[in-house]
Amino acid sequence: DRGSLVITKSDNRSNQDFHNDLVSIANAHERELFAATSSFGDLNTDFGSPDIKMVNKQRIAMLRGDGVSSLSYGALWHFFEQQLNYPVTSMDTSYFDPSMLSEFDVLILPSGWYSKLMNEDKSTELKDWIRAGGKVIALGNAVSSFAGKDGFGLKRNQQQDSNTEDGEDEVSAADNLIPYDQREKNNVKNLITGSIYKTTLDPSHPMAFGYDDTYFSLKLGSSSYAFLENGYNVGYIKGDAESVAGFSGADAKAKLKNSLSFGEVRLGSGSVIYLVDDVLFRSFWENGKMLLVNSIFFVNNNKFTL
């Protein structure tokens, strides 16, 4: 199956208890093991095929500080430290510069507001790093920083006002004539305070390895982005949005029609990955965690490093 891991005994000669360790790990994560007596496949792909790619050790940087959601950063930090036990280097937005990324493979942008990072000079430097093989993963509202920017392949949906940074509708003069005692009721129609939506996934894309073609995604707002014209629409809502749980205002729900949830845009040898919906949310949204891990280790994994 796509996304299956090939673990060879010959690459683990230093582990004298390799077999028992492997079985313990598989049992702990409720995964089935299949033994192969040869690297040649009668019915499946040979292990030496270009379709079998090395999973490289990724050097990960992640932003924190001014403009970064502390909830999003905290959930990511906890996930790496407590669940993956994988190193990540945090960089503060007060001193961050794309020139610092030469020793890293992946840059994670937690949900937040990155207008300073996406100024013309830094945006150009960031694109140069991506073209050289870097990977940017933007989560939640961080995605909005790339919308409409040259070279990043992301656009807001047409029904959404592109003049507002967070994608929410501006209050018009007519709206301001609504009586005081009706304002709250009127505003509710533009809110999504936490709702689960049925989305379509492309399980042939490495980001969605291990998933079926349907994913139930947690939305915390009505930000809506158009399908990627030059990229991979990995997760999306096609047609009218279908909420299966939670609250969604009528106007907010309508904005999600034909919208992107997860996507990848190639830029030179690198990628920009857009995770519009929160795939961790306070580290309890279990079904989304593999999307993040796949994005780090599987997506655009074409280079080999020792």
Short mmCIF file of C-alpha atoms in Angstrom, two decimals:
data_model
loop_
_atom_site.label_atom_id
_atom_site.label_comp_id
_atom_site.label_asym_id
_atom_site.label_seq_id
_atom_site.Cartn_x
_atom_site.Cartn_y
_atom_site.Cartn_z
CA ASP A 1 0.00 0.00 0.00
CA ARG A 2 1.06 3.60 -0.56
CA GLY A 3 2.89 4.94 2.48
CA SER A 4 4.02 1.53 3.73
CA LEU A 5 7.43 1.60 5.41
CA VAL A 6 10.20 -0.78 4.32
CA ILE A 7 12.53 -1.48 7.26
CA THR A 8 15.57 -3.57 6.35
CA LYS A 9 17.56 -5.71 8.74
CA SER A 10 20.78 -4.96 6.86
CA ASP A 11 20.47 -1.26 7.70
CA ASN A 12 20.05 -2.08 11.39
CA ARG A 13 22.98 -4.41 12.00
CA SER A 14 24.07 -2.44 15.06
CA ASN A 15 20.77 -3.27 16.81
CA GLN A 16 21.27 -6.73 18.29
CA ASP A 17 17.60 -6.88 19.33
CA PHE A 18 16.25 -5.58 16.03
CA HIS A 19 13.45 -8.14 15.64
CA ASN A 20 12.04 -7.75 19.15
CA ASP A 21 12.28 -3.96 19.01
CA LEU A 22 10.43 -3.89 15.69
CA VAL A 23 7.66 -6.13 17.00
CA SER A 24 7.30 -4.00 20.14
CA ILE A 25 7.00 -0.80 18.12
CA ALA A 26 4.45 -2.35 15.75
CA ASN A 27 2.35 -3.64 18.67
CA ALA A 28 2.50 -0.28 20.47
CA HIS A 29 1.14 1.49 17.39
CA GLU A 30 -1.22 -1.32 16.35
CA ARG A 31 0.48 -1.87 13.01
CA GLU A 32 0.75 -5.15 11.11
CA LEU A 33 4.18 -6.42 10.04
CA PHE A 34 4.85 -8.33 6.83
CA ALA A 35 8.11 -10.26 6.37
CA ALA A 36 9.85 -10.20 2.99
CA THR A 37 12.27 -12.97 2.07
CA SER A 38 13.71 -11.00 -0.86
CA SER A 39 14.00 -7.43 -2.09
CA PHE A 40 12.56 -8.54 -5.42
CA GLY A 41 8.79 -8.32 -5.82
CA ASP A 42 6.84 -10.89 -7.81
CA LEU A 43 3.61 -8.94 -7.52
CA ASN A 44 4.77 -5.76 -5.80
CA THR A 45 7.46 -3.15 -6.44
CA ASP A 46 11.11 -4.15 -6.05
CA PHE A 47 12.71 -2.49 -3.04
CA GLY A 48 15.36 -1.05 -5.34
CA SER A 49 12.76 0.68 -7.51
CA PRO A 50 12.69 4.48 -7.77
CA ASP A 51 9.15 4.22 -6.39
CA ILE A 52 10.68 3.22 -3.03
CA LYS A 53 12.19 6.36 -1.53
CA MET A 54 14.42 6.85 1.48
CA VAL A 55 12.79 8.64 4.39
CA ASN A 56 15.40 11.27 5.13
CA LYS A 57 16.07 12.83 8.50
CA GLN A 58 14.47 16.24 8.22
CA ARG A 59 16.03 19.24 9.94
CA ILE A 60 13.05 21.27 11.13
CA ALA A 61 12.78 24.94 12.09
CA MET A 62 9.61 26.44 13.55
CA LEU A 63 8.69 30.06 14.23
CA ARG A 64 7.46 31.43 17.55
CA GLY A 65 7.01 34.85 19.13
CA ASP A 66 5.24 38.01 18.05
CA GLY A 67 2.49 37.31 15.52
CA VAL A 68 2.45 33.55 16.17
CA SER A 69 -0.55 31.93 17.85
CA SER A 70 0.66 30.60 21.19
CA LEU A 71 -1.99 27.86 21.06
CA SER A 72 -0.84 26.67 17.64
CA TYR A 73 2.84 26.85 18.52
CA GLY A 74 2.24 25.08 21.83
CA ALA A 75 0.35 22.22 20.21
CA LEU A 76 3.13 21.75 17.66
CA TRP A 77 5.89 21.94 20.25
CA HIS A 78 4.11 19.38 22.44
CA PHE A 79 3.54 17.09 19.46
CA PHE A 80 7.22 17.04 18.47
CA GLU A 81 8.59 16.76 22.00
CA GLN A 82 6.08 14.50 23.73
CA GLN A 83 4.69 12.35 20.91
CA LEU A 84 7.19 12.19 18.07
CA ASN A 85 10.27 12.63 20.25
CA TYR A 86 11.77 14.43 17.26
CA PRO A 87 14.01 17.52 17.42
CA VAL A 88 12.77 20.87 16.20
CA THR A 89 14.54 24.24 16.40
CA SER A 90 12.39 27.21 17.40
CA MET A 91 13.22 30.63 15.95
CA ASP A 92 11.75 33.87 17.23
CA THR A 93 10.05 36.14 14.71
CA SER A 94 11.88 39.13 16.22
CA TYR A 95 15.18 38.02 14.69
CA PHE A 96 14.18 35.46 12.04
CA ASP A 97 15.55 35.89 8.54
CA PRO A 98 15.29 33.37 5.66
CA SER A 99 19.10 33.44 5.38
CA MET A 100 19.12 31.42 8.64
CA LEU A 101 17.52 28.43 6.92
CA SER A 102 20.61 27.12 5.12
CA GLU A 103 21.00 24.35 7.73
CA PHE A 104 17.33 23.31 7.65
CA ASP A 105 15.07 21.30 5.34
CA VAL A 106 11.64 22.29 6.67
CA LEU A 107 10.18 25.54 8.01
CA ILE A 108 6.91 25.26 9.95
CA LEU A 109 4.73 28.34 10.33
CA PRO A 110 2.17 27.82 13.13
CA SER A 111 -1.11 29.64 12.73
CA GLY A 112 -0.47 33.36 13.00
CA TRP A 113 0.13 36.62 11.18
CA TYR A 114 3.32 36.95 9.15
CA SER A 115 3.04 40.24 7.27
CA LYS A 116 6.61 41.23 8.24
CA LEU A 117 7.99 37.88 7.11
CA MET A 118 6.24 38.22 3.76
CA ASN A 119 7.59 41.66 2.86
CA GLU A 120 9.22 41.89 -0.55
CA ASP A 121 12.82 41.27 0.49
CA LYS A 122 12.18 38.38 2.88
CA SER A 123 9.62 36.85 0.53
CA THR A 124 12.21 36.75 -2.24
CA GLU A 125 14.80 35.17 0.08
CA LEU A 126 12.26 32.60 1.23
CA LYS A 127 11.37 31.67 -2.35
CA ASP A 128 15.06 31.23 -3.18
CA TRP A 129 15.45 28.82 -0.24
CA ILE A 130 12.36 26.87 -1.34
CA ARG A 131 13.56 26.65 -4.94
CA ALA A 132 16.82 25.16 -3.67
CA GLY A 133 14.87 22.31 -2.04
CA GLY A 134 13.35 23.81 1.12
CA LYS A 135 9.86 23.03 2.33
CA VAL A 136 7.47 25.48 4.04
CA ILE A 137 4.45 24.13 5.93
CA ALA A 138 1.89 26.82 6.75
CA LEU A 139 -0.91 26.01 9.19
CA GLY A 140 -4.22 27.74 9.81
CA ASN A 141 -4.13 31.52 9.47
CA ALA A 142 -0.46 31.41 8.40
CA VAL A 143 -1.80 30.31 5.02
CA SER A 144 -3.33 33.77 4.50
CA SER A 145 0.17 35.29 4.35
CA PHE A 146 0.76 33.56 1.00
CA ALA A 147 -2.57 34.38 -0.63
CA GLY A 148 -2.15 36.58 -3.68
CA LYS A 149 1.65 36.69 -3.31
CA ASP A 150 3.58 36.18 -6.54
CA GLY A 151 5.02 32.70 -6.97
CA PHE A 152 3.11 30.95 -4.19
CA GLY A 153 0.14 29.84 -6.28
CA LEU A 154 -2.57 30.60 -3.72
CA LYS A 155 -5.69 32.73 -4.17
CA ARG A 156 -8.66 33.50 -1.98
CA ASN A 157 -12.04 32.37 -3.21
CA GLN A 158 -13.80 35.06 -5.20
CA GLN A 159 -16.74 35.32 -2.83
CA GLN A 160 -14.33 36.25 -0.05
CA ASP A 161 -13.20 39.83 0.44
CA SER A 162 -9.47 39.84 -0.41
CA ASN A 163 -8.88 43.24 1.15
CA THR A 164 -8.98 41.92 4.69
CA GLU A 165 -5.94 40.13 6.06
CA ASP A 166 -7.85 37.45 7.96
CA GLY A 167 -10.42 36.92 5.22
CA GLU A 168 -13.39 38.13 7.27
CA ASP A 169 -15.89 40.46 5.63
CA GLU A 170 -15.50 44.15 6.31
CA VAL A 171 -18.45 45.86 8.01
CA SER A 172 -20.25 48.00 5.43
CA ALA A 173 -22.12 51.22 6.15
CA ALA A 174 -25.40 49.38 5.57
CA ASP A 175 -24.47 46.73 8.12
CA ASN A 176 -23.84 49.48 10.64
CA LEU A 177 -27.52 50.47 10.49
CA ILE A 178 -28.60 47.20 12.08
CA PRO A 179 -30.27 47.92 15.46
CA TYR A 180 -28.18 47.28 18.56
CA ASP A 181 -30.39 44.46 19.84
CA GLN A 182 -30.11 42.59 16.51
CA ARG A 183 -26.37 42.92 15.95
CA GLU A 184 -25.32 39.75 17.76
CA LYS A 185 -27.87 37.64 15.91
CA ASN A 186 -26.83 39.17 12.59
CA ASN A 187 -23.11 38.62 13.24
CA VAL A 188 -23.58 34.95 14.11
CA LYS A 189 -24.32 34.11 10.47
CA ASN A 190 -20.68 34.93 9.60
CA LEU A 191 -19.13 32.76 12.32
CA ILE A 192 -17.73 29.26 12.51
CA THR A 193 -16.82 28.64 16.13
CA GLY A 194 -15.76 25.04 15.63
CA SER A 195 -17.36 22.71 13.14
CA ILE A 196 -16.49 19.40 11.49
CA TYR A 197 -16.74 19.31 7.71
CA LYS A 198 -16.63 16.40 5.31
CA THR A 199 -13.77 16.86 2.82
CA THR A 200 -12.43 14.87 -0.10
CA LEU A 201 -8.84 13.57 0.01
CA ASP A 202 -6.53 12.38 -2.75
CA PRO A 203 -4.97 9.29 -1.11
CA SER A 204 -2.51 8.90 -4.00
CA HIS A 205 -0.67 12.06 -2.89
CA PRO A 206 2.07 11.48 -0.26
CA MET A 207 0.44 13.96 2.12
CA ALA A 208 -2.61 11.70 2.33
CA PHE A 209 -0.83 8.32 2.47
CA GLY A 210 -2.64 6.07 4.93
CA TYR A 211 -6.02 7.82 4.57
CA ASP A 212 -9.17 6.97 2.68
CA ASP A 213 -10.67 9.38 0.16
CA THR A 214 -12.80 11.07 2.83
CA TYR A 215 -11.55 13.08 5.80
CA PHE A 216 -13.52 14.89 8.49
CA SER A 217 -11.81 18.22 9.03
CA LEU A 218 -12.08 20.67 11.91
CA LYS A 219 -12.75 24.25 10.83
CA LEU A 220 -12.38 27.16 13.22
CA GLY A 221 -13.22 29.96 10.77
CA SER A 222 -14.56 30.74 7.33
CA SER A 223 -11.30 31.56 5.52
CA SER A 224 -11.72 30.15 2.02
CA TYR A 225 -9.12 29.57 -0.70
CA ALA A 226 -9.60 28.62 -4.34
CA PHE A 227 -8.46 25.30 -5.74
CA LEU A 228 -4.79 25.42 -6.73
CA GLU A 229 -4.32 25.95 -10.46
CA ASN A 230 -0.67 24.86 -10.47
CA GLY A 231 -0.28 22.46 -7.60
CA TYR A 232 -1.88 19.52 -5.85
CA ASN A 233 -5.33 19.83 -4.31
CA VAL A 234 -4.92 17.11 -1.71
CA GLY A 235 -7.91 17.91 0.48
CA TYR A 236 -10.88 20.02 -0.57
CA ILE A 237 -14.59 20.71 -0.39
CA LYS A 238 -16.21 20.28 -3.81
CA GLY A 239 -19.61 21.87 -4.18
CA ASP A 240 -21.62 22.94 -1.15
CA ALA A 241 -19.91 22.49 2.21
CA GLU A 242 -21.33 19.76 4.45
CA SER A 243 -21.04 20.29 8.19
CA VAL A 244 -21.58 17.12 10.20
CA ALA A 245 -21.12 18.56 13.71
CA GLY A 246 -20.63 21.90 15.43
CA PHE A 247 -21.92 25.38 14.65
CA SER A 248 -21.59 27.22 11.33
CA GLY A 249 -23.36 30.44 10.40
CA ALA A 250 -25.23 30.32 7.09
CA ASP A 251 -23.05 32.94 5.34
CA ALA A 252 -19.82 31.46 6.70
CA LYS A 253 -20.79 28.00 5.50
CA ALA A 254 -21.61 29.33 2.03
CA LYS A 255 -18.09 30.75 1.72
CA LEU A 256 -16.61 27.25 1.97
CA LYS A 257 -18.17 26.06 -1.28
CA ASN A 258 -15.45 24.75 -3.63
CA SER A 259 -12.58 25.50 -1.27
CA LEU A 260 -9.11 24.14 -0.53
CA SER A 261 -8.38 22.39 2.76
CA PHE A 262 -4.89 20.95 2.12
CA GLY A 263 -2.58 21.49 -0.83
CA GLU A 264 0.97 21.56 -2.15
CA VAL A 265 2.60 23.97 -4.59
CA ARG A 266 5.98 23.08 -6.09
CA LEU A 267 8.51 25.88 -6.37
CA GLY A 268 11.74 24.80 -8.03
CA SER A 269 13.03 21.78 -6.12
CA GLY A 270 11.00 22.65 -3.02
CA SER A 271 7.40 22.93 -1.89
CA VAL A 272 4.95 25.12 -0.04
CA ILE A 273 2.34 23.10 1.84
CA TYR A 274 -0.93 24.71 2.87
CA LEU A 275 -2.81 23.15 5.81
CA VAL A 276 -5.79 25.50 5.91
CA ASP A 277 -7.60 23.52 8.60
CA ASP A 278 -6.06 22.82 11.99
CA VAL A 279 -4.66 19.27 11.88
CA LEU A 280 -3.67 19.23 15.58
CA PHE A 281 -5.98 21.62 17.48
CA ARG A 282 -4.63 21.54 21.01
CA SER A 283 -3.11 18.14 20.25
CA PHE A 284 -6.40 16.24 20.55
CA TRP A 285 -7.38 16.11 16.84
CA GLU A 286 -5.75 12.70 16.40
CA ASN A 287 -6.86 11.97 12.84
CA GLY A 288 -5.07 15.01 11.44
CA LYS A 289 -1.61 14.35 12.88
CA MET A 290 -0.56 12.01 10.09
CA LEU A 291 -1.20 14.77 7.52
CA LEU A 292 1.46 16.87 9.23
CA VAL A 293 3.93 13.99 9.58
CA ASN A 294 3.42 12.95 5.95
CA SER A 295 3.99 16.56 4.89
CA ILE A 296 7.32 16.63 6.71
CA PHE A 297 8.74 13.26 5.70
CA PHE A 298 6.94 12.10 2.54
CA VAL A 299 5.89 15.11 0.45
CA ASN A 300 8.40 15.98 -2.30
CA ASN A 301 10.91 13.54 -0.82
CA ASN A 302 13.11 13.17 -3.90
CA LYS A 303 16.57 13.78 -2.53
CA PHE A 304 18.81 11.26 -0.83
CA THR A 305 20.92 12.21 2.17
CA LEU A 306 23.25 10.04 4.23
#
